[in-house]
Amino acid sequence: MSQSKQDHPDSNLHPESTGLAAATVKAHSADQPLKLYSGWFCPFVQRVWIALEEKHIQYQYIEVNPYHKPESLLHLNPRGLVPTLQYENKPLYESTVLCEFLEEAFPEYAPHLMPENPYEKARTRIWTDFVTSRVIPSFHRFLQYQPQRHGKEGLEEKRQEFLGYLKAFTKEMDTEGPYFLGKEFSLIDVIIAPWAVRLWVFDHFKGGLGIPEKGKGGEDEEVWGRWRRWLETVEQRKSVKETMSGREYYVPIYQRYADDVAQSELAKATRSGRGVP
């Protein structure tokens, strides 16, 4: 017998945003031509949500439980994945595509998150791809690793792999900052921010992330100091804070990832050794 939506193992999640994100949702509950089909807990959604808030584009927020997908979403996106945008009654999806689309479709709205300089624009795309193809899969390999099943040594390997990708990313940052490209918050900051503000999950579930404390980074102290400066600034960004719910509501969701029993497309892709689906 096939499993019903009601008893899907991942379906027991808080139904709506909380904290500062709840106020953002309320402010965007009225009908608008531009509609964001969203899941409050989803980091891919948060990318698009941050971009919308940064640019002050009018949109309607529509909460979706991924295991009780409304027909309105399935009509737009047969896979039923979030984020999905409804624009002029037509569907668009894939979070990085949506962020660039908002830049091009609403050029009169500032700030502009994509740099105008062709070289910096290309670099943004290079490091956007790095986040999606390296950082996020490594994040999940570390989070979903089961030391009791595969050995404690493997957990440390996954930790070091993830830290290596964070170091590689950080070494490409503007030296002064505070953001990746310098003084201005830009698309590459948006792309990685949702995972950066969820790094606490490794302290909660995996015995710590392993980034050295200030002054204890050895030969990598300059790199980790730059990372800390970037992270502290991004965590305080209004658009980031106001698209986050209370931490306690994320815990049961990430518990399933930490136990490697989550059944999301990303969790299954990680389990099978594939990248971001």
GROMACS .gro file of C-alpha atoms in nm:
model
  277
    1MET     CA    1   0.000   0.000   0.000
    2SER     CA    2   0.133   0.341  -0.092
    3GLN     CA    3   0.199   0.583   0.189
    4SER     CA    4  -0.058   0.861   0.227
    5LYS     CA    5   0.030   1.226   0.245
    6GLN     CA    6  -0.091   1.234   0.605
    7ASP     CA    7   0.159   0.974   0.725
    8HIS     CA    8   0.457   1.078   0.513
    9PRO     CA    9   0.755   1.064   0.752
   10ASP     CA   10   0.855   1.426   0.690
   11SER     CA   11   0.504   1.577   0.696
   12ASN     CA   12   0.496   1.659   1.067
   13LEU     CA   13   0.639   2.009   1.054
   14HIS     CA   14   0.527   2.344   1.187
   15PRO     CA   15   0.271   2.478   0.940
   16GLU     CA   16   0.380   2.841   0.917
   17SER     CA   17   0.652   3.097   0.972
   18THR     CA   18   0.726   3.221   1.322
   19GLY     CA   19   0.924   3.506   1.473
   20LEU     CA   20   1.034   3.787   1.243
   21ALA     CA   21   0.945   3.584   0.933
   22ALA     CA   22   0.581   3.567   1.045
   23ALA     CA   23   0.556   3.947   1.027
   24THR     CA   24   0.709   3.941   0.677
   25VAL     CA   25   0.453   3.684   0.565
   26LYS     CA   26   0.168   3.892   0.708
   27ALA     CA   27   0.292   4.199   0.521
   28HIS     CA   28   0.276   4.002   0.195
   29SER     CA   29  -0.050   3.813   0.239
   30ALA     CA   30  -0.260   4.030   0.006
   31ASP     CA   31  -0.318   3.927  -0.353
   32GLN     CA   32  -0.044   4.041  -0.593
   33PRO     CA   33   0.032   3.954  -0.956
   34LEU     CA   34   0.373   3.818  -0.849
   35LYS     CA   35   0.326   3.516  -0.622
   36LEU     CA   36   0.591   3.327  -0.428
   37TYR     CA   37   0.501   2.968  -0.346
   38SER     CA   38   0.713   2.907  -0.043
   39GLY     CA   39   0.808   2.683   0.247
   40TRP     CA   40   0.914   2.882   0.553
   41PHE     CA   41   1.186   2.629   0.645
   42CYS     CA   42   1.347   2.589   0.302
   43PRO     CA   43   1.690   2.752   0.241
   44PHE     CA   44   1.635   2.752  -0.137
   45VAL     CA   45   1.316   2.951  -0.079
   46GLN     CA   46   1.502   3.190   0.150
   47ARG     CA   47   1.735   3.286  -0.134
   48VAL     CA   48   1.444   3.419  -0.339
   49TRP     CA   49   1.269   3.561  -0.035
   50ILE     CA   50   1.580   3.762   0.062
   51ALA     CA   51   1.609   3.897  -0.294
   52LEU     CA   52   1.244   4.007  -0.294
   53GLU     CA   53   1.282   4.178   0.042
   54GLU     CA   54   1.608   4.348  -0.056
   55LYS     CA   55   1.457   4.493  -0.372
   56HIS     CA   56   1.118   4.580  -0.212
   57ILE     CA   57   0.927   4.415  -0.495
   58GLN     CA   58   0.558   4.362  -0.422
   59TYR     CA   59   0.468   3.994  -0.404
   60GLN     CA   60   0.219   3.759  -0.245
   61TYR     CA   61   0.359   3.495  -0.012
   62ILE     CA   62   0.182   3.157  -0.034
   63GLU     CA   63   0.286   2.895   0.222
   64VAL     CA   64   0.311   2.538   0.092
   65ASN     CA   65   0.343   2.217   0.289
   66PRO     CA   66   0.554   2.003   0.055
   67TYR     CA   67   0.349   1.696   0.144
   68HIS     CA   68   0.011   1.863   0.087
   69LYS     CA   69   0.081   2.049  -0.235
   70PRO     CA   70  -0.207   2.271  -0.353
   71GLU     CA   71  -0.338   2.221  -0.704
   72SER     CA   72  -0.249   2.584  -0.780
   73LEU     CA   73   0.120   2.498  -0.730
   74LEU     CA   74   0.105   2.167  -0.918
   75HIS     CA   75  -0.056   2.346  -1.210
   76LEU     CA   76   0.246   2.578  -1.225
   77ASN     CA   77   0.515   2.327  -1.137
   78PRO     CA   78   0.426   1.957  -1.179
   79ARG     CA   79   0.712   1.860  -0.944
   80GLY     CA   80   0.551   2.071  -0.675
   81LEU     CA   81   0.882   2.211  -0.557
   82VAL     CA   82   0.937   2.543  -0.383
   83PRO     CA   83   1.035   2.811  -0.451
   84THR     CA   84   0.807   2.863  -0.748
   85LEU     CA   85   0.718   3.208  -0.879
   86GLN     CA   86   0.400   3.289  -1.063
   87TYR     CA   87   0.478   3.579  -1.295
   88GLU     CA   88   0.215   3.705  -1.541
   89ASN     CA   89   0.030   3.378  -1.472
   90LYS     CA   90   0.333   3.180  -1.588
   91PRO     CA   91   0.560   2.957  -1.378
   92LEU     CA   92   0.928   2.997  -1.298
   93TYR     CA   93   1.143   2.793  -1.061
   94GLU     CA   94   1.500   2.706  -0.953
   95SER     CA   95   1.622   2.947  -0.685
   96THR     CA   96   1.935   3.087  -0.854
   97VAL     CA   97   1.742   3.139  -1.179
   98LEU     CA   98   1.468   3.320  -0.988
   99CYS     CA   99   1.714   3.553  -0.816
  100GLU     CA  100   1.867   3.656  -1.149
  101PHE     CA  101   1.521   3.684  -1.302
  102LEU     CA  102   1.415   3.936  -1.036
  103GLU     CA  103   1.716   4.149  -1.129
  104GLU     CA  104   1.626   4.148  -1.498
  105ALA     CA  105   1.246   4.168  -1.472
  106PHE     CA  106   1.245   4.453  -1.220
  107PRO     CA  107   1.544   4.669  -1.320
  108GLU     CA  108   1.392   4.980  -1.164
  109TYR     CA  109   1.404   4.825  -0.816
  110ALA     CA  110   1.717   4.880  -0.608
  111PRO     CA  111   1.951   4.767  -0.476
  112HIS     CA  112   2.090   4.580  -0.774
  113LEU     CA  113   2.220   4.249  -0.645
  114MET     CA  114   2.405   4.147  -0.962
  115PRO     CA  115   2.716   4.360  -1.033
  116GLU     CA  116   2.721   4.554  -1.359
  117ASN     CA  117   3.088   4.485  -1.428
  118PRO     CA  118   3.106   4.184  -1.664
  119TYR     CA  119   3.403   4.033  -1.483
  120GLU     CA  120   3.240   4.057  -1.140
  121LYS     CA  121   2.915   3.927  -1.287
  122ALA     CA  122   3.102   3.622  -1.421
  123ARG     CA  123   3.276   3.570  -1.085
  124THR     CA  124   2.937   3.583  -0.915
  125ARG     CA  125   2.815   3.302  -1.139
  126ILE     CA  126   3.131   3.097  -1.083
  127TRP     CA  127   3.096   3.114  -0.705
  128THR     CA  128   2.719   3.070  -0.719
  129ASP     CA  129   2.786   2.741  -0.895
  130PHE     CA  130   3.052   2.657  -0.634
  131VAL     CA  131   2.797   2.703  -0.354
  132THR     CA  132   2.540   2.486  -0.529
  133SER     CA  133   2.774   2.213  -0.655
  134ARG     CA  134   3.025   2.199  -0.366
  135VAL     CA  135   2.916   2.375  -0.046
  136ILE     CA  136   2.555   2.255  -0.022
  137PRO     CA  137   2.624   1.887  -0.104
  138SER     CA  138   2.913   1.888   0.145
  139PHE     CA  139   2.689   2.053   0.409
  140HIS     CA  140   2.447   1.763   0.371
  141ARG     CA  141   2.711   1.491   0.353
  142PHE     CA  142   2.841   1.616   0.688
  143LEU     CA  143   2.495   1.657   0.841
  144GLN     CA  144   2.360   1.322   0.722
  145TYR     CA  145   2.672   1.117   0.802
  146GLN     CA  146   2.612   0.841   1.056
  147PRO     CA  147   2.929   0.769   1.260
  148GLN     CA  148   2.772   0.476   1.443
  149ARG     CA  149   2.709   0.311   1.107
  150HIS     CA  150   3.013   0.418   0.904
  151GLY     CA  151   3.276   0.507   1.166
  152LYS     CA  152   3.378   0.818   1.360
  153GLU     CA  153   3.675   0.880   1.130
  154GLY     CA  154   3.438   0.943   0.843
  155LEU     CA  155   3.258   1.216   1.036
  156GLU     CA  156   3.584   1.407   1.074
  157GLU     CA  157   3.653   1.361   0.703
  158LYS     CA  158   3.314   1.509   0.620
  159ARG     CA  159   3.375   1.797   0.861
  160GLN     CA  160   3.712   1.879   0.706
  161GLU     CA  161   3.574   1.850   0.354
  162PHE     CA  162   3.302   2.103   0.437
  163LEU     CA  163   3.544   2.339   0.612
  164GLY     CA  164   3.771   2.317   0.308
  165TYR     CA  165   3.494   2.440   0.082
  166LEU     CA  166   3.413   2.726   0.320
  167LYS     CA  167   3.781   2.826   0.320
  168ALA     CA  168   3.799   2.817  -0.059
  169PHE     CA  169   3.489   3.037  -0.078
  170THR     CA  170   3.620   3.279   0.182
  171LYS     CA  171   3.959   3.320   0.011
  172GLU     CA  172   3.774   3.468  -0.289
  173MET     CA  173   3.610   3.739  -0.080
  174ASP     CA  174   3.709   4.102  -0.107
  175THR     CA  175   3.972   4.149   0.165
  176GLU     CA  176   3.801   4.453   0.320
  177GLY     CA  177   3.439   4.345   0.281
  178PRO     CA  178   3.232   4.309   0.479
  179TYR     CA  179   3.046   4.132   0.197
  180PHE     CA  180   3.182   3.895  -0.067
  181LEU     CA  181   3.235   4.164  -0.332
  182GLY     CA  182   3.310   4.447  -0.092
  183LYS     CA  183   3.090   4.708   0.070
  184GLU     CA  184   2.767   4.614  -0.106
  185PHE     CA  185   2.547   4.313  -0.034
  186SER     CA  186   2.512   4.118  -0.358
  187LEU     CA  187   2.373   3.805  -0.517
  188ILE     CA  188   2.655   3.576  -0.407
  189ASP     CA  189   2.586   3.671  -0.044
  190VAL     CA  190   2.218   3.591  -0.100
  191ILE     CA  191   2.301   3.253  -0.254
  192ILE     CA  192   2.499   3.118   0.043
  193ALA     CA  193   2.336   3.309   0.332
  194PRO     CA  194   2.055   3.056   0.406
  195TRP     CA  195   2.310   2.781   0.472
  196ALA     CA  196   2.548   3.010   0.658
  197VAL     CA  197   2.278   3.108   0.908
  198ARG     CA  198   2.198   2.739   0.961
  199LEU     CA  199   2.551   2.634   1.056
  200TRP     CA  200   2.434   2.602   1.416
  201VAL     CA  201   2.291   2.261   1.319
  202PHE     CA  202   2.642   2.115   1.336
  203ASP     CA  203   2.686   2.233   1.694
  204HIS     CA  204   2.345   2.091   1.776
  205PHE     CA  205   2.375   1.754   1.604
  206LYS     CA  206   2.734   1.673   1.497
  207GLY     CA  207   2.957   1.781   1.782
  208GLY     CA  208   3.052   2.117   1.635
  209LEU     CA  209   3.141   2.273   1.304
  210GLY     CA  210   3.509   2.307   1.384
  211ILE     CA  211   3.580   2.667   1.280
  212PRO     CA  212   3.857   2.786   1.516
  213GLU     CA  213   3.779   3.050   1.775
  214LYS     CA  214   3.919   3.398   1.723
  215GLY     CA  215   4.296   3.396   1.753
  216LYS     CA  216   4.321   3.016   1.735
  217GLY     CA  217   4.311   2.963   1.360
  218GLY     CA  218   4.685   2.913   1.316
  219GLU     CA  219   4.794   2.962   0.956
  220ASP     CA  220   4.427   2.995   0.856
  221GLU     CA  221   4.348   3.266   1.111
  222GLU     CA  222   4.324   3.538   0.845
  223VAL     CA  223   4.079   3.330   0.641
  224TRP     CA  224   3.859   3.242   0.937
  225GLY     CA  225   3.869   3.599   1.061
  226ARG     CA  226   3.738   3.709   0.722
  227TRP     CA  227   3.466   3.442   0.737
  228ARG     CA  228   3.358   3.552   1.085
  229ARG     CA  229   3.336   3.916   0.972
  230TRP     CA  230   3.126   3.817   0.670
  231LEU     CA  231   2.897   3.590   0.871
  232GLU     CA  232   2.838   3.840   1.151
  233THR     CA  233   2.741   4.105   0.895
  234VAL     CA  234   2.511   3.875   0.696
  235GLU     CA  235   2.339   3.746   1.011
  236GLN     CA  236   2.244   4.104   1.097
  237ARG     CA  237   2.116   4.189   0.749
  238LYS     CA  238   1.750   4.292   0.776
  239SER     CA  239   1.635   4.081   0.481
  240VAL     CA  240   1.806   3.774   0.627
  241LYS     CA  241   1.673   3.816   0.981
  242GLU     CA  242   1.319   3.887   0.861
  243THR     CA  243   1.301   3.568   0.653
  244MET     CA  244   1.404   3.341   0.942
  245SER     CA  245   1.168   3.169   1.183
  246GLY     CA  246   1.237   3.073   1.543
  247ARG     CA  247   1.529   2.830   1.565
  248GLU     CA  248   1.335   2.578   1.771
  249TYR     CA  249   1.103   2.514   1.476
  250TYR     CA  250   1.393   2.411   1.253
  251VAL     CA  251   1.530   2.158   1.505
  252PRO     CA  252   1.285   1.871   1.433
  253ILE     CA  253   1.332   1.918   1.058
  254TYR     CA  254   1.710   1.903   1.079
  255GLN     CA  255   1.690   1.618   1.329
  256ARG     CA  256   1.563   1.401   1.045
  257TYR     CA  257   1.857   1.505   0.828
  258ALA     CA  258   2.102   1.447   1.113
  259ASP     CA  259   1.954   1.098   1.160
  260ASP     CA  260   1.968   1.046   0.781
  261VAL     CA  261   1.600   0.956   0.757
  262ALA     CA  262   1.470   1.270   0.581
  263GLN     CA  263   1.291   1.199   0.254
  264SER     CA  264   1.332   1.532   0.075
  265GLU     CA  265   1.474   1.525  -0.277
  266LEU     CA  266   1.799   1.676  -0.145
  267ALA     CA  267   1.829   1.422   0.137
  268LYS     CA  268   1.773   1.135  -0.105
  269ALA     CA  269   2.023   1.280  -0.354
  270THR     CA  270   2.284   1.310  -0.078
  271ARG     CA  271   2.219   0.953   0.032
  272SER     CA  272   2.272   0.823  -0.320
  273GLY     CA  273   2.589   1.027  -0.378
  274ARG     CA  274   2.433   1.277  -0.619
  275GLY     CA  275   2.448   1.656  -0.606
  276VAL     CA  276   2.171   1.910  -0.560
  277PRO     CA  277   1.867   1.776  -0.751
   0.00000   0.00000   0.00000
